[in-house]
Short mmCIF file of C-alpha atoms and ligand atoms in Angstrom, two decimals:
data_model
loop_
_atom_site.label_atom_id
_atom_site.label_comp_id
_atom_site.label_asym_id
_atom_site.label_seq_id
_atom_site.Cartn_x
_atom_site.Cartn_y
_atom_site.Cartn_z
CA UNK A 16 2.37 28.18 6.80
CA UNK A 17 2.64 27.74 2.79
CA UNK A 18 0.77 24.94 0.98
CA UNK A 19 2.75 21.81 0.71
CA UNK A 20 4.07 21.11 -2.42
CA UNK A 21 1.04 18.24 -3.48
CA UNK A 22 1.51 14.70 -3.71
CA UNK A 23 0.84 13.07 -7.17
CA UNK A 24 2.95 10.35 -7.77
CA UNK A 25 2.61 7.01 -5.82
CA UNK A 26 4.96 4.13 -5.62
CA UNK A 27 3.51 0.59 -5.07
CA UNK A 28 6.60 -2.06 -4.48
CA UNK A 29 4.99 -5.53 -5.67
CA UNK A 30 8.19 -7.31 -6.28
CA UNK A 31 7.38 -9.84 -3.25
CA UNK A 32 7.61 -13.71 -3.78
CA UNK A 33 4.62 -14.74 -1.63
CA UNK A 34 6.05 -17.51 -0.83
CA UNK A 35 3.36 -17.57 2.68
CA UNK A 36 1.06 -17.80 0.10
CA UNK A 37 2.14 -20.71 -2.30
CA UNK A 38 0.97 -22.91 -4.17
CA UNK A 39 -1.45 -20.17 -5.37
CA UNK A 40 1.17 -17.74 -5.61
CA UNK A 41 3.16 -19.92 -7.91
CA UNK A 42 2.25 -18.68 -10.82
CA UNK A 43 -0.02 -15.36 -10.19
CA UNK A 44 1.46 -12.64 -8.42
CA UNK A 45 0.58 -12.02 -4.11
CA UNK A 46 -0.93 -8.85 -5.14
CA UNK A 47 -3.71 -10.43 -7.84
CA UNK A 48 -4.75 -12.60 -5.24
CA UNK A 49 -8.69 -11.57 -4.82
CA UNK A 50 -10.55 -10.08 -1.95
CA UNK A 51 -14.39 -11.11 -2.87
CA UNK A 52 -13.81 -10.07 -6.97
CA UNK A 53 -11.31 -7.71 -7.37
CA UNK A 54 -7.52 -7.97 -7.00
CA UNK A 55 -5.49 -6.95 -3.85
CA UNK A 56 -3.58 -4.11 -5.45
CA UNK A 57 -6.75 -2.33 -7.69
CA UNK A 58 -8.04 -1.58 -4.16
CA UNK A 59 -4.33 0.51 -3.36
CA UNK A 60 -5.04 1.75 -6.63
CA UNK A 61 -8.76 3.06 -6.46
CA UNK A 62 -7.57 4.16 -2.71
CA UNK A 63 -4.65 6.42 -4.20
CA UNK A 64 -6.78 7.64 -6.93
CA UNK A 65 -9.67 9.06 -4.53
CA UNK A 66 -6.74 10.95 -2.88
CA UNK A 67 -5.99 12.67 -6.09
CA UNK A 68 -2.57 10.45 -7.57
CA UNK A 69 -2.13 11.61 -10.74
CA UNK A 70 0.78 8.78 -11.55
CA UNK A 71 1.22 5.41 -10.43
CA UNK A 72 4.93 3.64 -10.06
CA UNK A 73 4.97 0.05 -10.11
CA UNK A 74 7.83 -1.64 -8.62
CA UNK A 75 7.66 -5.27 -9.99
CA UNK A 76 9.79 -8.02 -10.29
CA UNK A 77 10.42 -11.58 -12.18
CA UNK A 78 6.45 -13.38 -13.26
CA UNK A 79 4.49 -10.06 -12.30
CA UNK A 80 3.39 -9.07 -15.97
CA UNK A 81 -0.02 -10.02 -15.23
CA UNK A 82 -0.20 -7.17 -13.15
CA UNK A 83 0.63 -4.98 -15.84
CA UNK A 84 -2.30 -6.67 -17.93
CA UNK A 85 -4.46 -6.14 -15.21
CA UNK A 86 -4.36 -2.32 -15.64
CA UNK A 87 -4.43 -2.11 -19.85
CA UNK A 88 -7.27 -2.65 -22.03
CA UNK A 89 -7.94 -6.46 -22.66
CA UNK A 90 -9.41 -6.52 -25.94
CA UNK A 91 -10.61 -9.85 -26.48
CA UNK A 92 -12.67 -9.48 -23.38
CA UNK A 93 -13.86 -6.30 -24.52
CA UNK A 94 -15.04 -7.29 -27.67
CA UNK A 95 -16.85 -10.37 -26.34
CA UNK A 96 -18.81 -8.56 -23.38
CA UNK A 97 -19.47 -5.87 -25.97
CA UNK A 98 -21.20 -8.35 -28.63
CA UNK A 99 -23.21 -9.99 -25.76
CA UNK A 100 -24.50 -6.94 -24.61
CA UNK A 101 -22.81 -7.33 -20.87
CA UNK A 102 -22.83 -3.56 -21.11
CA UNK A 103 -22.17 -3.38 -16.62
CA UNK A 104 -19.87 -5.08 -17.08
CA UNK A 105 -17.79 -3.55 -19.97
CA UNK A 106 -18.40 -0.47 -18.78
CA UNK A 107 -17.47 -1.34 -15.17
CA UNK A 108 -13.79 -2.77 -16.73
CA UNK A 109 -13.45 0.40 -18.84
CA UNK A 110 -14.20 2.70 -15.18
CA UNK A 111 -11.34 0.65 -14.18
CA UNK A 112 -8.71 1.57 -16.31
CA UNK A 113 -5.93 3.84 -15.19
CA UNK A 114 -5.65 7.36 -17.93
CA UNK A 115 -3.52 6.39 -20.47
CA UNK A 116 -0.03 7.14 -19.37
CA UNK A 117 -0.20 6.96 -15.84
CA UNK A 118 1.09 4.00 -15.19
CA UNK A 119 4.78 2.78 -15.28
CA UNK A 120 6.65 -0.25 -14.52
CA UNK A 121 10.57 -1.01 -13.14
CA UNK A 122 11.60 -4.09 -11.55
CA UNK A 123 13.40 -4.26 -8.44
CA UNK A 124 16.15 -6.70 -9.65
CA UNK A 125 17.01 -8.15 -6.34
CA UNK A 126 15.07 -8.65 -3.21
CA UNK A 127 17.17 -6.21 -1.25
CA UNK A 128 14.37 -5.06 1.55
CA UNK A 129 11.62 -2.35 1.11
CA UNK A 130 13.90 0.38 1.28
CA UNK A 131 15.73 -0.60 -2.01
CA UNK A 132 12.46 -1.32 -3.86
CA UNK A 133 11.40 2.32 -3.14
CA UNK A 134 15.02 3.83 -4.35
CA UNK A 135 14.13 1.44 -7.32
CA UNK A 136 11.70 4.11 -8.12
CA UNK A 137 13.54 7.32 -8.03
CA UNK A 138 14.38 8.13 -11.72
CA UNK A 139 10.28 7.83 -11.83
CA UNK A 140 9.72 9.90 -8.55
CA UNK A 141 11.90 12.95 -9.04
CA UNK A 142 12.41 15.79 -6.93
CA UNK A 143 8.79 15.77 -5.92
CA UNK A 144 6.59 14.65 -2.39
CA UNK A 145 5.40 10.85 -3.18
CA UNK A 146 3.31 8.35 -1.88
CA UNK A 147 4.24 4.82 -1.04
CA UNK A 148 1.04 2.24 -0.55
CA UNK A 149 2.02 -1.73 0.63
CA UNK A 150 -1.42 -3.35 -1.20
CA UNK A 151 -0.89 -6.12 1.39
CA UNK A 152 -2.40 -3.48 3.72
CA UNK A 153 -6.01 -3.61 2.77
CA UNK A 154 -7.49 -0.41 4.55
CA UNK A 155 -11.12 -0.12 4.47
CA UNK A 156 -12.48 2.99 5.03
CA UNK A 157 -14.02 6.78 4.33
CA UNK A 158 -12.71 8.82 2.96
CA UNK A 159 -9.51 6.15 2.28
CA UNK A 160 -6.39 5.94 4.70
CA UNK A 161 -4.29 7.74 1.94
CA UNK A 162 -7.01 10.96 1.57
CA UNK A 163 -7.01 11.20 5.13
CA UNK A 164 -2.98 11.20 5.41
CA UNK A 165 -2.76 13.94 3.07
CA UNK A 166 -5.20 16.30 4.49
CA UNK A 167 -2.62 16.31 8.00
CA UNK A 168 -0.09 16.36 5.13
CA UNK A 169 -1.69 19.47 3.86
CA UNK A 170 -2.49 20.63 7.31
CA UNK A 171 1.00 19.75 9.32
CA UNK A 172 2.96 21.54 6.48
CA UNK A 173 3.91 18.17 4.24
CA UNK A 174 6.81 16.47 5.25
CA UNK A 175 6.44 12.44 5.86
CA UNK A 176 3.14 11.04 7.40
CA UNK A 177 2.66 7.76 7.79
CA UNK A 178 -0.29 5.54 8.64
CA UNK A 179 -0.12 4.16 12.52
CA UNK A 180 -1.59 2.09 14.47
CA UNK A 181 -1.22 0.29 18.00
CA UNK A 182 -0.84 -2.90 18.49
CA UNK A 183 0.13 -5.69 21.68
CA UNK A 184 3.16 -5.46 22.76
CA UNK A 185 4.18 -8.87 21.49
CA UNK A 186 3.20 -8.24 17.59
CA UNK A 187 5.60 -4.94 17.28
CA UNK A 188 8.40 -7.10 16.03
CA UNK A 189 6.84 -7.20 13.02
CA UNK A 190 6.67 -3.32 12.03
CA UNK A 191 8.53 -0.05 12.24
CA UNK A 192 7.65 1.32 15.56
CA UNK A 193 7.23 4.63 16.45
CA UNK A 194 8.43 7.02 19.18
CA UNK A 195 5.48 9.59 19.56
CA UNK A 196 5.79 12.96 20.27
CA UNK A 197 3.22 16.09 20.90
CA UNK A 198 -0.90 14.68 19.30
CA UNK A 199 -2.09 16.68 16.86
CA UNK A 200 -5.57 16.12 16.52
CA UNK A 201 -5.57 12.05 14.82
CA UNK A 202 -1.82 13.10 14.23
CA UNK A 203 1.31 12.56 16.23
CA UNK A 204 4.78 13.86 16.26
CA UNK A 205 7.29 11.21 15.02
CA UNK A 206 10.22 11.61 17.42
CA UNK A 207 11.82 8.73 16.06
CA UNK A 208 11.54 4.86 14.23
CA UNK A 209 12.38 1.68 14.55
CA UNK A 210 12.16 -1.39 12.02
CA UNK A 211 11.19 -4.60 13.54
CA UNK A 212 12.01 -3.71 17.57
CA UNK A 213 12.45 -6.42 20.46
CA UNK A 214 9.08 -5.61 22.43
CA UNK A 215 11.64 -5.27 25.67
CA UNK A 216 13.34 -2.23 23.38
CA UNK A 217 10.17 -0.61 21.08
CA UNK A 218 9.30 3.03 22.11
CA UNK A 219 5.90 2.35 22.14
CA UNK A 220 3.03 -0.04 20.79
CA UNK A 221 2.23 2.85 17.78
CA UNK A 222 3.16 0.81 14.61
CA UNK A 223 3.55 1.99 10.87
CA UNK A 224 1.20 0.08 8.76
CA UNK A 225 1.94 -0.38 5.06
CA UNK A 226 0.87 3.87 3.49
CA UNK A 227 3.37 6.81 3.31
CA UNK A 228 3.94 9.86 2.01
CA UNK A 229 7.46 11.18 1.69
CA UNK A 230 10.32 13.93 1.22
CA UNK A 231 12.35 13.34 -2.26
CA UNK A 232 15.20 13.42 0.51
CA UNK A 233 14.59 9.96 1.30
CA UNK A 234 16.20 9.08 -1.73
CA UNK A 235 19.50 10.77 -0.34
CA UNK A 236 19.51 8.35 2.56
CA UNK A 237 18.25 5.14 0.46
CA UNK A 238 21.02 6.21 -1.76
CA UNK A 239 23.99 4.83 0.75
CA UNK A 240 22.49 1.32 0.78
CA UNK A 241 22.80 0.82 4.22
CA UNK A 242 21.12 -2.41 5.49
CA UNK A 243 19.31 -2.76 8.73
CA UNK A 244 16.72 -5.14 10.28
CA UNK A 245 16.75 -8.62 8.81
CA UNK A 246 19.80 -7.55 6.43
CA UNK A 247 17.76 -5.80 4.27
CA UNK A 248 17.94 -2.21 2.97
CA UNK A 249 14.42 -0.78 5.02
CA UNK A 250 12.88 2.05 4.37
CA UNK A 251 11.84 3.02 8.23
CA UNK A 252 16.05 3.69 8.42
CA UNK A 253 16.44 6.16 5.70
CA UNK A 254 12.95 7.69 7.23
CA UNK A 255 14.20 8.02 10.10
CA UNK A 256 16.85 9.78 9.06
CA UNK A 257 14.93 12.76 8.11
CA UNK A 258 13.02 13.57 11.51
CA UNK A 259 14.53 16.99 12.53
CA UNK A 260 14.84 17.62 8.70
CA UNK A 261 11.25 17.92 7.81
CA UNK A 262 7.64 18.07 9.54
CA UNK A 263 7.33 13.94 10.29
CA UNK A 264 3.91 13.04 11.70
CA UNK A 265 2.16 9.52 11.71
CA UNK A 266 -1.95 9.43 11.59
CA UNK A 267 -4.35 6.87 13.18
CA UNK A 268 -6.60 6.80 10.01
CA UNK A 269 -9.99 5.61 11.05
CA UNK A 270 -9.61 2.74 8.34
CA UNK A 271 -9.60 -0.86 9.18
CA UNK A 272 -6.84 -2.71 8.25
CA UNK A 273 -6.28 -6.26 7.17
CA UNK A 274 -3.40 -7.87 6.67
CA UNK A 275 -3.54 -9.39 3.22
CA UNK A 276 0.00 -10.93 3.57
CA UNK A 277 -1.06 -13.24 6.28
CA UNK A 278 -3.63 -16.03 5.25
CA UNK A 279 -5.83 -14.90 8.18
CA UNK A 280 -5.91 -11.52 7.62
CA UNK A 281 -6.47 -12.16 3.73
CA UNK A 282 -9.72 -14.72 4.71
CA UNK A 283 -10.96 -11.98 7.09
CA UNK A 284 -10.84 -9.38 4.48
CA UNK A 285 -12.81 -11.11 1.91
CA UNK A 286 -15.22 -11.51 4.71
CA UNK A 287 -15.40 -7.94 5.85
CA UNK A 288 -15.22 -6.81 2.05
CA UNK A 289 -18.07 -9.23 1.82
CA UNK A 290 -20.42 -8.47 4.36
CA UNK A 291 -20.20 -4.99 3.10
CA UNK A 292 -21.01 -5.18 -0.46
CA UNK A 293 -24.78 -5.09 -0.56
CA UNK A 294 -24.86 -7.35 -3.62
CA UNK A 295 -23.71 -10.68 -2.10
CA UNK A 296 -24.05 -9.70 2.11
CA UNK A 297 -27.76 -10.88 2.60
CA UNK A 298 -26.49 -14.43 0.99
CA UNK A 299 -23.06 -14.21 2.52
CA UNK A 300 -24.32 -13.36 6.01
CA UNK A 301 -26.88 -16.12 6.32
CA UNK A 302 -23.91 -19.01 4.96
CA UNK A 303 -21.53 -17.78 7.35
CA UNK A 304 -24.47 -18.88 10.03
CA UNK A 305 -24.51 -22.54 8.83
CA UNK A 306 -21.00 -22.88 9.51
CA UNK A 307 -20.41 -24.86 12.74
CA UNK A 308 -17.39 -22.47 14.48
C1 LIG B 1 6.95 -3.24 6.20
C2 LIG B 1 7.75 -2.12 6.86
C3 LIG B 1 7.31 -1.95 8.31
C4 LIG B 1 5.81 -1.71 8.38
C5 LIG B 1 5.06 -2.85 7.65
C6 LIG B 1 3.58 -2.53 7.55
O1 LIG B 1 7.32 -4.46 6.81
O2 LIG B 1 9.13 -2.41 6.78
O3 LIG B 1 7.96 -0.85 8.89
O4 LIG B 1 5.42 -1.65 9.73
O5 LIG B 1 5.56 -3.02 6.31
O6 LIG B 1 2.85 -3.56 6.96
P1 LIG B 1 7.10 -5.90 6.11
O7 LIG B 1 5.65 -6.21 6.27
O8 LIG B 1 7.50 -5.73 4.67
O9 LIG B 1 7.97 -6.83 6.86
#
């Protein structure tokens, strides 16, 4: 089997309203909402860089410059930690940064559905294997969900993977569901996929959480607009569309995820994220005891 061409680029669609979030999403984007001290989307960011993405496609919309700042120099900041001597944490900011270059920006101009944000990004993409990452999907882990879906890329003979896992019956409606095929080690065959299923109708429990990687020929299929679930343009559809075409496997990453687009999944993150930073744990642990549950 040849080497799969490698995956370099990665598309992150941020062009959500958060409305389940508001007021605090009023005015600052879903995705700089903070788990413990760092923003929701630098962790899809720093997990997409340990898997080796060289380029990073932002798919943004209407009040989501910040997000933008967030990844460029700020050089007021920088000045002022610099003349105090907060050397951490200038240097920590300046560890931060993206290489000059590797980010871009286009705005999905209407909220047509996942799908469409993706084709938003296809001028940016090219004829080249891409990533996708959903930053709402927090995945906490080693080595990150994305590293470990490219290794079974690299192993399956590249294709699409994407990240599964099961879930009860009654909570499918909410994902792309998957019909498995033939296990491959912590891979599956993908034998086919369905956005948003009845429970009474889904081919299994094996759900697609928010990381990809896929064929340029998704483009083809995102290309005829079709809509699906919901109305909207989805991305499982044209995905689906390719199983037969190319290798299509989905991988049960050992990550854990949390659901940052839900307020409990966001609270338990910042928890989990918490308990396992050894700077604040120790204090963190001992006030979670004093609260009466
Ligand atoms: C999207 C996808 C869905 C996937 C989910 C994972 O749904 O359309 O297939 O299972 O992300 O988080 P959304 O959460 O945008 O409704």
């Amino acid at each position: 089997m040849s080497q799969p061409k490698p995956v370099r680029k990665a598309v992150l669609p941020v062009a959500g309203m958060g409305t389940r979030f508001l007021p605090a999403t009023k005015a600052v984007p879903k995705e700089m909402l903070t788990v413990v001290d760092k923003p929701v989307v630098q962790y899809a960011v720093e997990e997409a860089m340990e898997a080796g993405i060289e380029q990073f496609i932002f798919v943004t919309g209407r009040g989501k410059h910040v997000i933008e700042d967030h990844f460029d120099h700020a050089y007021e900041l920088e000045a002022l930690l610099r003349a105090r001597g907060r050397t951490a944490e200038l240097n920590g900011l300046l560890e931060d940064l993206p290489v000059t270059g590797s980010v871009s920006f286009t705005r999905q101009q209407s909220p047509l559905g996942l799908g469409h944000a993706v084709w938003c990004a296809r001028h940016f993409v090219g004829d080249e294997p891409f990533a996708v990452l959903l930053p709402d999907d927090l995945m906490v882990g080693t080595p990150g969900a994305l590293k470990q879906m490219i290794e079974v890329y690299n192993r399956v003979g590249g294709g699409v993977v994407v990240a599964a896992e099961e879930k009860p019956l009654e909570e499918v409606k909410r994902y792309g569901v998957i019909a498995p095929g033939a296990e491959k080690g912590n891979a599956v065959e993908v034998k086919g996929v369905v956005e948003k299923p009845d429970p009474a109708m889904a081919p299994s429990r094996l759900t697609v959480i928010g990381r990809y990687i896929l064929d340029p020929q998704v483009f083809i299929e995102l290309d005829r607009k079709e809509k699906g679930a919901g109305g909207e343009i989805q991305l499982t559809d044209s995905m689906a569309k390719l199983i037969g075409q190319v290798p299509f496997h989905a991988v049960k990453t050992n990550c854990t995820r949390y659901d940052c687009g839900s307020k409990e999944g966001f609270l338990q993150a910042n928890i989990a994220v918490g308990l396992s930073r050894p700077d604040i744990a120790p204090s963190l642990r001992a006030m979670l005891k004093t609260i009466n549950l």
